[in-house]
CSV table of C-alpha atoms in Angstrom, one decimal:
chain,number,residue,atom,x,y,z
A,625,UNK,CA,-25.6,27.7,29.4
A,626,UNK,CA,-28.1,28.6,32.3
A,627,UNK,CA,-27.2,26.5,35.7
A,628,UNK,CA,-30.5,25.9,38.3
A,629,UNK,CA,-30.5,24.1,41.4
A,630,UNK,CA,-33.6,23.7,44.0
A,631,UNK,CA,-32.5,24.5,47.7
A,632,UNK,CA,-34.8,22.5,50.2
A,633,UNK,CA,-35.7,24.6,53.3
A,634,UNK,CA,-35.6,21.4,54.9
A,635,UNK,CA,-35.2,17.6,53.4
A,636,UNK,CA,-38.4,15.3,52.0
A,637,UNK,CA,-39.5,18.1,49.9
A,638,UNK,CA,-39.7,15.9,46.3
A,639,UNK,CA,-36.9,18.2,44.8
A,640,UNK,CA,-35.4,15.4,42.4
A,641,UNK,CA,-39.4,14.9,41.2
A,642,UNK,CA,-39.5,18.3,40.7
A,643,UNK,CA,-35.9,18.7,39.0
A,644,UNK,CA,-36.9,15.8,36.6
A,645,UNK,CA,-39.9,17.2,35.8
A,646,UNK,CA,-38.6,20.5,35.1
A,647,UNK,CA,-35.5,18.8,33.0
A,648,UNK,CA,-38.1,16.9,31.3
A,649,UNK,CA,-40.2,20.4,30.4
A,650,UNK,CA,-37.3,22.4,29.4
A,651,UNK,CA,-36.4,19.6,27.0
A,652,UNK,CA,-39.9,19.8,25.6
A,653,UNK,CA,-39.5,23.3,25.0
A,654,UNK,CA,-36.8,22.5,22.7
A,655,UNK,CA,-34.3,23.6,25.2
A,656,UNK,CA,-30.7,21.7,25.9
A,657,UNK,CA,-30.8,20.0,29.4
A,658,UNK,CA,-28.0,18.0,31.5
A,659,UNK,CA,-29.1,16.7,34.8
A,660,UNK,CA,-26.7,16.1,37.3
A,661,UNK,CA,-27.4,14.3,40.7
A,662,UNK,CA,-25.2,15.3,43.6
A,663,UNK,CA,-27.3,13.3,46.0
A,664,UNK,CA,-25.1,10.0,47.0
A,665,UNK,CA,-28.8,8.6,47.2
A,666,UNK,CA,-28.8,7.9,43.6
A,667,UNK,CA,-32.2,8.1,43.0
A,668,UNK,CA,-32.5,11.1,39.9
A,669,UNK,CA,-31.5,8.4,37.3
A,670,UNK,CA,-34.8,6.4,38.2
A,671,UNK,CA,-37.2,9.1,37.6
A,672,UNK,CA,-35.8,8.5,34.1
A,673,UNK,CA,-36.2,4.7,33.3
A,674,UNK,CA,-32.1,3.8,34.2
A,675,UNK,CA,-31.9,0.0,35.7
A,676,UNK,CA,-31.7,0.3,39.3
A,677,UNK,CA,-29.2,-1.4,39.6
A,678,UNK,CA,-26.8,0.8,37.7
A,679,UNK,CA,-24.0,1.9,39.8
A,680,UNK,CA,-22.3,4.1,37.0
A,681,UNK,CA,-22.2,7.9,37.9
A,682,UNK,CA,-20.0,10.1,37.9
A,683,UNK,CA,-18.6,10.1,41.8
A,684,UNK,CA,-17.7,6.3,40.6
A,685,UNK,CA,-15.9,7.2,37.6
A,686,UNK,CA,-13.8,10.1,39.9
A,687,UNK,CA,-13.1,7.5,42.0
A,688,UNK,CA,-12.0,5.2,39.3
A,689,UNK,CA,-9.5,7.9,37.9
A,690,UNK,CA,-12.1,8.7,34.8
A,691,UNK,CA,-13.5,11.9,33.4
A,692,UNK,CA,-17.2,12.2,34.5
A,693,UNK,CA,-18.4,12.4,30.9
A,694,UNK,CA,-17.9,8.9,30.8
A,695,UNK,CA,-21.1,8.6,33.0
A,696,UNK,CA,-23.5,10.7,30.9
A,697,UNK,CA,-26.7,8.9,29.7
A,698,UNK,CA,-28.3,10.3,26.7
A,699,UNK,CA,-32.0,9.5,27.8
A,700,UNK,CA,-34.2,11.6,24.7
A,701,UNK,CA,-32.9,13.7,22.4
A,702,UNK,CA,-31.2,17.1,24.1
A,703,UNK,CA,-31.7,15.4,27.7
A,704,UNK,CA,-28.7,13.9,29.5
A,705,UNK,CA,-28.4,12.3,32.8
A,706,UNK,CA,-25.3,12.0,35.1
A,707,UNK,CA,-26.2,10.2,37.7
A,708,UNK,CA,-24.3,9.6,41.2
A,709,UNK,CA,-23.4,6.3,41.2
A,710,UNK,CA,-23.4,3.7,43.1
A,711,UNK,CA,-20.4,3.9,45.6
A,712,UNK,CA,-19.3,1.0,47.9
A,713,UNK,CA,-20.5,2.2,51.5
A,714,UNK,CA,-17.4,3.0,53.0
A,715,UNK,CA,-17.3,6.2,50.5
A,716,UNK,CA,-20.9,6.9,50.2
A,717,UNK,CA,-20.4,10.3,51.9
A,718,UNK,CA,-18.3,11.7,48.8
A,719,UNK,CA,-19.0,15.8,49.5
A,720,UNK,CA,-19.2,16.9,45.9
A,721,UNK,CA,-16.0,19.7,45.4
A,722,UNK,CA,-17.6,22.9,44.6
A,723,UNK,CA,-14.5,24.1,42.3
A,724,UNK,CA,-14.3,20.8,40.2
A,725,UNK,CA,-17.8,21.3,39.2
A,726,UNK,CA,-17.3,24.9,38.4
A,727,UNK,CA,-14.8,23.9,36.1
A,728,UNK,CA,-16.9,21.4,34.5
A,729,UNK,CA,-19.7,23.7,34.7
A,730,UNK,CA,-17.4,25.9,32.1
A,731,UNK,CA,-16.9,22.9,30.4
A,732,UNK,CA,-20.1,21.9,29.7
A,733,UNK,CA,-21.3,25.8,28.7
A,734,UNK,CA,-21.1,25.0,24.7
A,735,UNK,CA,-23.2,21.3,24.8
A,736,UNK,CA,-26.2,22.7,26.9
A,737,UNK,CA,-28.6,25.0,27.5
A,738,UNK,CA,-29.4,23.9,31.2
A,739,UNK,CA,-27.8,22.1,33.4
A,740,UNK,CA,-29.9,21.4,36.6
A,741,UNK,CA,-28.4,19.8,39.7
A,742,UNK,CA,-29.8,17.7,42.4
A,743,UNK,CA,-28.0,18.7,45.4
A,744,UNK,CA,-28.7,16.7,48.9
A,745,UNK,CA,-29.9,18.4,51.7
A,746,UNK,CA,-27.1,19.9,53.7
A,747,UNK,CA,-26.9,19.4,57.8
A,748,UNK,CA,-28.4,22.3,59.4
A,749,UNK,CA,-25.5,23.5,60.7
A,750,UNK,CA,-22.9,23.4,57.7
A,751,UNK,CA,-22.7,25.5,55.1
A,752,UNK,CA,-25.0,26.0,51.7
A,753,UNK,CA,-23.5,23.2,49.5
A,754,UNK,CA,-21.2,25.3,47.9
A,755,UNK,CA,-22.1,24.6,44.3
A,756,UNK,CA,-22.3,27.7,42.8
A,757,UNK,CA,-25.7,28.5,40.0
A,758,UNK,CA,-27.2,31.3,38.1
A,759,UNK,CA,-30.5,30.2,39.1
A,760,UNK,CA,-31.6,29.3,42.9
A,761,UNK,CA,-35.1,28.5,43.5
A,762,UNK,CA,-35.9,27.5,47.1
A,763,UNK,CA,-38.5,25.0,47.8
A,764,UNK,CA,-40.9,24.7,50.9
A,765,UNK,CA,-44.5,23.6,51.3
A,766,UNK,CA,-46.9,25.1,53.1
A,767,UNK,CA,-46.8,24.0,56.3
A,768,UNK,CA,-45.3,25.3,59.7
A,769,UNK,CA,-42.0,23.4,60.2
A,770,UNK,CA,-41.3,25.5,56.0
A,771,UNK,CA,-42.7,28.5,57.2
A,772,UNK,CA,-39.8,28.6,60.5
A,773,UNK,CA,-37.1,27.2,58.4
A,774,UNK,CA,-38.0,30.1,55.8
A,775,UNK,CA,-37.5,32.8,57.9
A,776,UNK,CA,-34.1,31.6,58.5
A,777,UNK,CA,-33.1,31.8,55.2
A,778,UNK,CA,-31.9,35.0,53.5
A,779,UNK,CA,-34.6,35.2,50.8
A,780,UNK,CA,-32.8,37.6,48.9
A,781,UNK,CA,-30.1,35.0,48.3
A,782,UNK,CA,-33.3,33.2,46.1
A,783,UNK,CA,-35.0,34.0,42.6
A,784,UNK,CA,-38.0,32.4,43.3
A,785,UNK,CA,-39.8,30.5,45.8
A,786,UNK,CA,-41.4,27.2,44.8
A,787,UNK,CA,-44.4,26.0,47.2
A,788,UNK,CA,-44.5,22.5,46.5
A,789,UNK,CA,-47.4,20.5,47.0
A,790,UNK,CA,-50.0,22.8,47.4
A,791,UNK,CA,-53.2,21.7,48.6
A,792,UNK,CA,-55.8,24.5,48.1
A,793,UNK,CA,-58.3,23.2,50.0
A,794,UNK,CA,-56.5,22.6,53.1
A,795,UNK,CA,-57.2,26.2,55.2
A,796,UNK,CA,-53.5,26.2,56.9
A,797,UNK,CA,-52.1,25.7,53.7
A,798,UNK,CA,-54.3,28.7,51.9
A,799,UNK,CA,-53.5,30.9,54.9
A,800,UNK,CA,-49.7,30.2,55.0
A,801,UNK,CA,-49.5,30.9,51.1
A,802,UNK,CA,-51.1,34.0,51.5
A,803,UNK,CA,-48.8,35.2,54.4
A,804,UNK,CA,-46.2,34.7,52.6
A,805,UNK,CA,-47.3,36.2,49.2
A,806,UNK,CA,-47.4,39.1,51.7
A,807,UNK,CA,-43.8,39.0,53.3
A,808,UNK,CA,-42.2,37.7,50.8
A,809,UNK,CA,-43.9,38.3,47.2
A,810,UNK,CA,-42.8,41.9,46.3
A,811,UNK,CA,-38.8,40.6,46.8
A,812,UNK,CA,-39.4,36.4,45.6
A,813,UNK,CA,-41.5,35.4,42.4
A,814,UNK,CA,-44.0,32.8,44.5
A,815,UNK,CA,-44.9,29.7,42.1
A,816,UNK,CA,-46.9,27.2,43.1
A,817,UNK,CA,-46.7,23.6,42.4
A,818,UNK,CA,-49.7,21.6,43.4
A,819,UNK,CA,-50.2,18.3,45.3
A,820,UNK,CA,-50.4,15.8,43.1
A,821,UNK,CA,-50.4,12.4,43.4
A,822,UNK,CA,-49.3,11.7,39.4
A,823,UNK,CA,-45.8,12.5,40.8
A,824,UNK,CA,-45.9,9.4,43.1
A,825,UNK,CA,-46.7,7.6,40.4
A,826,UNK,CA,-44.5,8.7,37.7
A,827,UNK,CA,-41.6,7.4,39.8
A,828,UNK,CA,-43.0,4.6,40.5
A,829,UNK,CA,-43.2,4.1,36.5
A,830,UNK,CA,-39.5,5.4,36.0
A,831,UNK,CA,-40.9,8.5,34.5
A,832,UNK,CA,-40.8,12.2,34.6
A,833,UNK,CA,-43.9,13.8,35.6
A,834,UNK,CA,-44.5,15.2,32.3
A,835,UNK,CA,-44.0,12.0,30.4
A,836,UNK,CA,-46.4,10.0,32.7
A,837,UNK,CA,-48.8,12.7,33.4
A,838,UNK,CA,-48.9,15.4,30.7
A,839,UNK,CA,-52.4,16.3,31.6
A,840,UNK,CA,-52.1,16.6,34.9
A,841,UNK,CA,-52.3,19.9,37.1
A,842,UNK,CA,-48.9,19.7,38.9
A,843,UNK,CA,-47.6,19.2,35.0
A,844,UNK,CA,-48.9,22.3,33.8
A,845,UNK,CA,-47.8,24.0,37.4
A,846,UNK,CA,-44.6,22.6,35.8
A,847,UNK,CA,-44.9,24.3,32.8
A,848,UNK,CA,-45.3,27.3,33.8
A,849,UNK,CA,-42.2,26.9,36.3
A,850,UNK,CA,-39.9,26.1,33.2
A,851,UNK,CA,-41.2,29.2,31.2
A,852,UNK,CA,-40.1,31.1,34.1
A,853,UNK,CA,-37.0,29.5,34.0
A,854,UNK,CA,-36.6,31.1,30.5
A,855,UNK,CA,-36.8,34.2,31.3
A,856,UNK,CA,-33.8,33.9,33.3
A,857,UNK,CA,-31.9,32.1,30.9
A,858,UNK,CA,-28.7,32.7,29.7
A,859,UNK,CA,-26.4,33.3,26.3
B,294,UNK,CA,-72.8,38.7,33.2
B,295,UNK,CA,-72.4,41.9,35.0
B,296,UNK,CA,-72.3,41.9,38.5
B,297,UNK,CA,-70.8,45.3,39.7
B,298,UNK,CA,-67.6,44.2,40.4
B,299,UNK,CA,-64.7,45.6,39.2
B,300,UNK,CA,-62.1,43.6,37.1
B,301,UNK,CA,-59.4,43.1,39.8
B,302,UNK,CA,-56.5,43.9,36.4
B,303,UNK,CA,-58.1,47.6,36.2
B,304,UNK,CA,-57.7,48.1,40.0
B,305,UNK,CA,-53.6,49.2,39.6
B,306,UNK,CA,-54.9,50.8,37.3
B,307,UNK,CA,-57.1,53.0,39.1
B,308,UNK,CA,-54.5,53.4,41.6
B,309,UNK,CA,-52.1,55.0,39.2
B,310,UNK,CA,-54.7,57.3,38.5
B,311,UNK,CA,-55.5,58.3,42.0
B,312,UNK,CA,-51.7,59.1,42.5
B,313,UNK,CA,-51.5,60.8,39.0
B,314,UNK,CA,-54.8,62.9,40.0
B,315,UNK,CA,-53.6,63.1,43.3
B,316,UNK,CA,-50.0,64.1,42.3
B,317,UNK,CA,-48.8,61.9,45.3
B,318,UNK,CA,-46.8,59.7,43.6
B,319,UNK,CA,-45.4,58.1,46.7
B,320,UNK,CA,-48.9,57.5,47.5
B,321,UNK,CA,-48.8,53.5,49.4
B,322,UNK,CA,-51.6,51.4,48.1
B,323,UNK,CA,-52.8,48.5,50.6
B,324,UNK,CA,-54.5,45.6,49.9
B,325,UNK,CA,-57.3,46.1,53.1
B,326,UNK,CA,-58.8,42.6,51.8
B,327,UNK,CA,-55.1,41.2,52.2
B,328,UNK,CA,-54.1,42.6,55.3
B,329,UNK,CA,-57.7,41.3,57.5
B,330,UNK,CA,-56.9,37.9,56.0
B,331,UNK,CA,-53.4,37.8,56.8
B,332,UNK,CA,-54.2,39.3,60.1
B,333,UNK,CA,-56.9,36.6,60.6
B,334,UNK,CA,-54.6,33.9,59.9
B,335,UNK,CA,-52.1,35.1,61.9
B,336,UNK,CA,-54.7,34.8,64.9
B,337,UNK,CA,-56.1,31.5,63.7
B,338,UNK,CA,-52.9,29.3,64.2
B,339,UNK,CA,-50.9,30.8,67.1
B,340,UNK,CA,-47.5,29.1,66.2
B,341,UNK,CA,-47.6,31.0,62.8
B,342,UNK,CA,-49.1,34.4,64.9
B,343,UNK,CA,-46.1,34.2,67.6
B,344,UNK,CA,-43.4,33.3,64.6
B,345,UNK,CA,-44.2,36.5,63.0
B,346,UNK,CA,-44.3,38.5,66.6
B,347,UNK,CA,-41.0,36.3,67.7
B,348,UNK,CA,-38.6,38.0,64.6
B,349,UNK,CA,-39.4,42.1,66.0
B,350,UNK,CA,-35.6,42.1,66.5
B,351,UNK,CA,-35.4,41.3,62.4
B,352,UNK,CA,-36.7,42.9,59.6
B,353,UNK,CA,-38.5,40.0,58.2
B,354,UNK,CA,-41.8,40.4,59.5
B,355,UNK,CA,-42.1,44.0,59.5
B,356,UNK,CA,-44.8,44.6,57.3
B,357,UNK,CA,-47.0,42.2,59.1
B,358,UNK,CA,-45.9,43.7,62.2
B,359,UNK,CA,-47.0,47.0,61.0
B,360,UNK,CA,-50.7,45.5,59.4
B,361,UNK,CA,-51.3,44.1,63.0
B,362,UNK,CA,-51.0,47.6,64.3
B,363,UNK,CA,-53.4,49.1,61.8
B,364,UNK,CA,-55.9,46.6,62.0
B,365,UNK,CA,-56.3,46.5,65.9
Protein backbone atom coordinates (compact mmCIF):
# COMPACT_ATOMS: atom_id res chain seq x y z
CA UNK A 1 0.00 0.00 0.00
CA UNK A 2 1.33 3.33 -1.49
CA UNK A 3 -0.16 6.56 0.67
CA UNK A 4 -0.31 10.13 -1.54
CA UNK A 5 -1.49 13.36 -0.49
CA UNK A 6 -1.54 16.85 -2.54
CA UNK A 7 -0.06 19.81 -0.30
CA UNK A 8 -1.60 23.20 -1.50
CA UNK A 9 0.95 26.09 -1.52
CA UNK A 10 -1.89 27.97 -0.71
CA UNK A 11 -5.90 27.07 -0.61
CA UNK A 12 -8.38 27.21 -3.91
CA UNK A 13 -5.97 25.19 -5.79
CA UNK A 14 -8.79 22.28 -7.04
CA UNK A 15 -6.78 19.56 -5.01
CA UNK A 16 -9.93 17.30 -4.24
CA UNK A 17 -10.62 17.61 -8.38
CA UNK A 18 -7.40 16.64 -8.82
CA UNK A 19 -7.24 13.70 -6.00
CA UNK A 20 -10.58 12.31 -7.57
CA UNK A 21 -9.29 12.32 -10.73
CA UNK A 22 -6.21 10.73 -9.90
CA UNK A 23 -8.17 8.06 -7.63
CA UNK A 24 -10.38 7.67 -10.51
CA UNK A 25 -7.09 6.91 -12.96
CA UNK A 26 -5.24 4.75 -10.69
CA UNK A 27 -8.41 2.67 -10.45
CA UNK A 28 -8.53 2.44 -14.30
CA UNK A 29 -5.11 1.21 -14.26
CA UNK A 30 -6.35 -1.73 -12.40
CA UNK A 31 -4.85 -0.41 -9.27
CA UNK A 32 -6.58 -0.59 -5.56
CA UNK A 33 -7.65 2.93 -4.38
CA UNK A 34 -9.27 4.24 -0.95
CA UNK A 35 -9.93 7.93 -0.91
CA UNK A 36 -10.16 9.56 2.22
CA UNK A 37 -11.28 13.18 2.80
CA UNK A 38 -9.82 15.03 5.73
CA UNK A 39 -11.42 18.27 4.71
CA UNK A 40 -14.46 18.99 7.32
CA UNK A 41 -15.78 20.63 3.97
CA UNK A 42 -17.12 17.36 2.82
CA UNK A 43 -17.03 17.97 -0.66
CA UNK A 44 -14.64 14.74 -2.08
CA UNK A 45 -17.71 12.40 -1.83
CA UNK A 46 -19.55 14.67 -4.57
CA UNK A 47 -17.00 14.46 -7.18
CA UNK A 48 -18.17 10.80 -6.94
CA UNK A 49 -22.04 10.80 -7.34
CA UNK A 50 -22.81 10.46 -3.17
CA UNK A 51 -26.29 12.37 -2.29
CA UNK A 52 -25.34 15.65 -0.91
CA UNK A 53 -26.95 15.36 1.69
CA UNK A 54 -25.15 12.38 3.11
CA UNK A 55 -23.67 13.27 6.42
CA UNK A 56 -21.99 9.71 7.02
CA UNK A 57 -18.10 9.91 7.21
CA UNK A 58 -15.94 8.81 9.10
CA UNK A 59 -15.26 12.05 11.69
CA UNK A 60 -19.23 11.21 12.39
CA UNK A 61 -18.78 7.62 13.08
CA UNK A 62 -15.54 8.66 15.64
CA UNK A 63 -17.73 10.75 17.14
CA UNK A 64 -20.47 8.22 17.43
CA UNK A 65 -18.09 5.71 19.15
CA UNK A 66 -17.86 3.57 15.63
CA UNK A 67 -14.88 2.16 13.65
CA UNK A 68 -14.47 4.39 10.50
CA UNK A 69 -14.81 1.40 8.20
CA UNK A 70 -18.34 1.78 8.81
CA UNK A 71 -18.22 4.87 6.54
CA UNK A 72 -16.53 3.42 3.45
CA UNK A 73 -18.52 3.64 0.18
CA UNK A 74 -17.63 1.20 -2.40
CA UNK A 75 -18.27 3.53 -5.50
CA UNK A 76 -16.70 1.01 -8.69
CA UNK A 77 -14.98 -1.83 -8.33
CA UNK A 78 -11.40 -1.37 -6.34
CA UNK A 79 -12.44 2.39 -5.61
CA UNK A 80 -13.57 3.28 -2.09
CA UNK A 81 -14.64 6.51 -0.63
CA UNK A 82 -14.49 7.74 3.05
CA UNK A 83 -15.88 10.70 3.23
CA UNK A 84 -15.84 13.41 6.11
CA UNK A 85 -19.13 13.64 7.18
CA UNK A 86 -21.38 15.79 7.96
CA UNK A 87 -20.74 17.15 11.57
CA UNK A 88 -23.20 19.40 13.62
CA UNK A 89 -21.38 22.88 13.54
CA UNK A 90 -20.31 23.10 16.91
CA UNK A 91 -17.58 20.30 16.01
CA UNK A 92 -16.94 21.03 12.49
CA UNK A 93 -13.35 21.92 13.33
CA UNK A 94 -12.42 18.16 14.23
CA UNK A 95 -8.30 18.35 13.47
CA UNK A 96 -7.82 14.91 12.09
CA UNK A 97 -5.21 12.98 14.75
CA UNK A 98 -2.15 12.17 12.86
CA UNK A 99 -1.40 8.80 14.93
CA UNK A 100 -4.96 7.32 14.59
CA UNK A 101 -4.61 7.49 10.94
CA UNK A 102 -1.23 6.04 10.93
CA UNK A 103 -2.59 3.22 12.57
CA UNK A 104 -5.41 2.80 10.26
CA UNK A 105 -3.02 3.53 7.54
CA UNK A 106 -1.28 0.07 8.77
CA UNK A 107 -4.57 -1.24 8.88
CA UNK A 108 -5.72 -0.64 5.63
CA UNK A 109 -2.05 -1.84 3.96
CA UNK A 110 -3.46 -5.47 2.92
CA UNK A 111 -7.13 -4.08 1.19
CA UNK A 112 -5.38 -1.39 -1.06
CA UNK A 113 -2.99 -0.37 -3.28
CA UNK A 114 -3.47 3.57 -2.77
CA UNK A 115 -4.91 5.32 -0.37
CA UNK A 116 -5.04 9.08 -1.36
CA UNK A 117 -6.04 11.75 1.21
CA UNK A 118 -7.63 15.10 0.88
CA UNK A 119 -6.13 17.08 3.57
CA UNK A 120 -7.50 20.89 4.15
CA UNK A 121 -5.38 23.60 3.84
CA UNK A 122 -3.60 24.27 7.02
CA UNK A 123 -3.39 28.09 8.54
CA UNK A 124 -0.25 29.65 7.56
CA UNK A 125 1.21 29.64 10.59
CA UNK A 126 0.57 26.03 12.11
CA UNK A 127 2.21 23.23 11.33
CA UNK A 128 2.07 20.79 7.99
CA UNK A 129 -0.98 18.69 8.83
CA UNK A 130 0.81 16.05 10.31
CA UNK A 131 -0.54 13.12 8.33
CA UNK A 132 2.22 11.37 7.51
CA UNK A 133 2.55 9.72 3.41
CA UNK A 134 5.02 7.96 1.15
CA UNK A 135 4.05 10.25 -1.60
CA UNK A 136 3.86 14.25 -1.26
CA UNK A 137 3.13 16.10 -4.40
CA UNK A 138 2.78 19.82 -3.88
CA UNK A 139 0.47 21.76 -5.99
CA UNK A 140 0.63 25.47 -7.18
CA UNK A 141 -0.38 27.27 -10.37
CA UNK A 142 1.47 29.44 -12.18
CA UNK A 143 0.93 32.59 -10.93
CA UNK A 144 2.73 35.13 -8.52
CA UNK A 145 0.98 34.77 -5.10
CA UNK A 146 2.32 30.22 -5.96
CA UNK A 147 5.48 31.37 -7.00
CA UNK A 148 6.20 33.43 -3.19
CA UNK A 149 4.46 30.80 -1.31
CA UNK A 150 6.79 28.21 -3.18
CA UNK A 151 9.81 29.60 -2.18
CA UNK A 152 8.80 29.24 1.30
CA UNK A 153 8.41 25.78 1.20
CA UNK A 154 11.30 23.30 1.54
CA UNK A 155 11.01 21.67 -1.92
CA UNK A 156 13.07 18.94 -0.97
CA UNK A 157 10.36 17.88 1.60
CA UNK A 158 8.28 17.14 -2.11
CA UNK A 159 8.39 14.35 -4.87
CA UNK A 160 6.93 16.23 -7.37
CA UNK A 161 5.54 19.43 -8.13
CA UNK A 162 2.10 19.61 -9.86
CA UNK A 163 1.36 23.05 -11.80
CA UNK A 164 -2.29 22.95 -11.89
CA UNK A 165 -4.12 24.72 -14.35
CA UNK A 166 -1.83 25.59 -16.80
CA UNK A 167 -2.65 28.00 -19.40
CA UNK A 168 -0.07 27.89 -22.13
CA UNK A 169 -0.97 30.66 -23.83
CA UNK A 170 -0.99 33.09 -21.02
CA UNK A 171 2.89 34.74 -21.28
CA UNK A 172 3.18 35.00 -17.17
CA UNK A 173 2.12 31.62 -16.87
CA UNK A 174 4.75 30.21 -19.70
CA UNK A 175 7.45 32.44 -18.14
CA UNK A 176 6.74 31.35 -14.44
CA UNK A 177 6.83 27.60 -15.59
CA UNK A 178 9.92 27.97 -17.17
CA UNK A 179 11.58 29.67 -14.10
CA UNK A 180 10.77 27.30 -12.18
CA UNK A 181 11.74 24.21 -14.49
CA UNK A 182 14.98 26.13 -13.91
CA UNK A 183 15.17 26.40 -10.01
CA UNK A 184 13.49 23.72 -9.18
CA UNK A 185 13.40 20.90 -12.04
CA UNK A 186 16.79 19.07 -11.49
CA UNK A 187 15.60 18.43 -7.53
CA UNK A 188 11.34 18.19 -8.18
CA UNK A 189 9.71 16.08 -11.14
CA UNK A 190 7.52 19.31 -12.68
CA UNK A 191 4.10 17.87 -14.08
CA UNK A 192 1.81 19.87 -15.58
CA UNK A 193 -1.86 19.75 -15.33
CA UNK A 194 -3.64 21.95 -17.80
CA UNK A 195 -6.56 24.47 -17.45
CA UNK A 196 -9.41 22.81 -18.20
CA UNK A 197 -12.70 23.68 -17.85
CA UNK A 198 -14.13 19.70 -18.13
CA UNK A 199 -13.11 19.75 -14.36
CA UNK A 200 -15.70 22.37 -13.59
CA UNK A 201 -18.00 20.45 -15.13
CA UNK A 202 -17.34 16.96 -13.96
CA UNK A 203 -18.24 18.21 -10.53
CA UNK A 204 -20.96 19.78 -11.41
CA UNK A 205 -22.10 16.22 -12.87
CA UNK A 206 -20.84 14.33 -9.60
CA UNK A 207 -18.08 12.87 -11.61
CA UNK A 208 -14.47 12.36 -11.69
CA UNK A 209 -12.73 14.07 -14.41
CA UNK A 210 -11.90 10.98 -16.12
CA UNK A 211 -15.34 9.56 -16.06
CA UNK A 212 -16.89 12.77 -17.47
CA UNK A 213 -14.16 13.80 -19.71
CA UNK A 214 -11.98 10.94 -20.81
CA UNK A 215 -10.93 12.78 -23.82
CA UNK A 216 -10.09 15.71 -22.55
CA UNK A 217 -6.42 17.27 -22.15
CA UNK A 218 -6.31 17.86 -18.40
CA UNK A 219 -7.50 13.86 -18.44
CA UNK A 220 -4.61 12.70 -20.23
CA UNK A 221 -2.28 15.39 -18.03
CA UNK A 222 -3.94 13.05 -15.48
CA UNK A 223 -2.83 10.11 -16.81
CA UNK A 224 0.29 10.67 -17.04
CA UNK A 225 0.30 12.04 -13.36
CA UNK A 226 -0.97 8.55 -12.15
CA UNK A 227 1.77 6.61 -14.22
CA UNK A 228 4.10 8.58 -12.34
CA UNK A 229 2.55 7.71 -9.32
CA UNK A 230 3.50 4.13 -10.22
CA UNK A 231 6.69 4.36 -10.32
CA UNK A 232 6.73 5.33 -6.77
CA UNK A 233 4.52 2.78 -5.67
CA UNK A 234 4.89 0.46 -3.10
CA UNK A 235 4.96 -3.52 -2.11
CA UNK B 1 11.40 17.47 -43.90
CA UNK B 2 14.86 18.46 -43.05
CA UNK B 3 15.41 21.63 -41.84
CA UNK B 4 19.01 21.76 -40.21
CA UNK B 5 18.09 21.47 -36.90
CA UNK B 6 19.23 19.19 -34.72
CA UNK B 7 16.87 16.72 -32.78
CA UNK B 8 16.84 18.42 -29.30
CA UNK B 9 17.12 14.12 -27.81
CA UNK B 10 20.65 13.89 -29.56
CA UNK B 11 21.80 17.18 -28.00
CA UNK B 12 22.90 15.30 -24.26
CA UNK B 13 24.09 13.33 -26.32
CA UNK B 14 26.54 15.41 -27.95
CA UNK B 15 27.31 16.83 -24.74
CA UNK B 16 28.49 13.53 -23.32
CA UNK B 17 30.66 13.31 -26.21
CA UNK B 18 32.27 16.66 -25.85
CA UNK B 19 33.10 15.80 -22.13
CA UNK B 20 34.18 12.13 -23.13
CA UNK B 21 36.41 13.81 -26.10
CA UNK B 22 37.20 16.55 -23.90
CA UNK B 23 37.98 14.22 -20.87
CA UNK B 24 36.37 16.94 -18.63
CA UNK B 25 33.89 15.08 -17.16
CA UNK B 26 32.89 17.76 -14.76
CA UNK B 27 32.44 19.71 -17.80
CA UNK B 28 28.75 22.09 -16.79
CA UNK B 29 26.46 22.23 -19.76
CA UNK B 30 24.10 25.40 -19.87
CA UNK B 31 21.11 25.76 -21.54
CA UNK B 32 22.08 29.61 -23.14
CA UNK B 33 18.45 29.43 -24.76
CA UNK B 34 17.09 28.82 -21.14
CA UNK B 35 19.06 31.13 -19.27
CA UNK B 36 18.17 34.53 -21.82
CA UNK B 37 14.52 33.43 -21.36
CA UNK B 38 14.59 33.07 -17.78
CA UNK B 39 16.65 36.11 -17.58
CA UNK B 40 14.06 37.91 -19.83
CA UNK B 41 11.26 36.97 -17.67
CA UNK B 42 12.78 37.82 -14.75
CA UNK B 43 12.96 41.46 -16.26
CA UNK B 44 9.59 41.41 -17.76
CA UNK B 45 7.50 41.11 -14.44
CA UNK B 46 9.47 42.93 -11.70
CA UNK B 47 7.64 41.18 -8.71
CA UNK B 48 8.96 37.83 -10.00
CA UNK B 49 12.65 39.70 -10.94
CA UNK B 50 12.91 41.26 -7.19
CA UNK B 51 11.45 37.74 -5.53
CA UNK B 52 14.38 35.97 -6.99
CA UNK B 53 16.98 39.00 -6.10
CA UNK B 54 14.96 39.32 -2.41
CA UNK B 55 16.13 35.34 -1.32
CA UNK B 56 20.41 36.25 -1.81
CA UNK B 57 20.50 35.47 1.94
CA UNK B 58 19.04 31.71 0.81
CA UNK B 59 20.12 29.32 -1.45
CA UNK B 60 16.98 29.02 -3.46
CA UNK B 61 17.64 31.28 -6.16
CA UNK B 62 21.11 30.79 -6.67
CA UNK B 63 21.36 29.58 -9.96
CA UNK B 64 19.29 32.37 -11.22
CA UNK B 65 21.32 34.65 -9.33
CA UNK B 66 24.38 33.35 -10.90
CA UNK B 67 22.66 33.30 -14.81
CA UNK B 68 21.87 37.11 -14.14
CA UNK B 69 25.49 37.68 -13.68
CA UNK B 70 26.52 35.84 -16.81
CA UNK B 71 24.13 37.26 -19.03
CA UNK B 72 24.74 41.06 -18.06
Amino acid sequence: MTSLALHGVRGGLGRSALLAALGYALQGMGERVLLIDLCPSNLLGLHFNLPLDTSEGWALAEREGRPASDAVYEVLDGLCLLPFGNLPGSSRHLVPDALAWRARQAELAEQFDWVLFDLPQPLADSAVNGIETDVRVLVAEAEMASHLLLGRRPVEHYDMLLVNRYDPASRLQSDLLMVWRDLFGERLPIQVVHRDEAFLEALACKAPLGHYAPQSLACRDVQSLAVRCLTRRGP
Amino acid sequence: MITGKADPSDRSDDIAQLRQHLDMPELNYQDISMLVGVQQALQRWPLLGESCRASSQGGLYAAVRQREGVSS
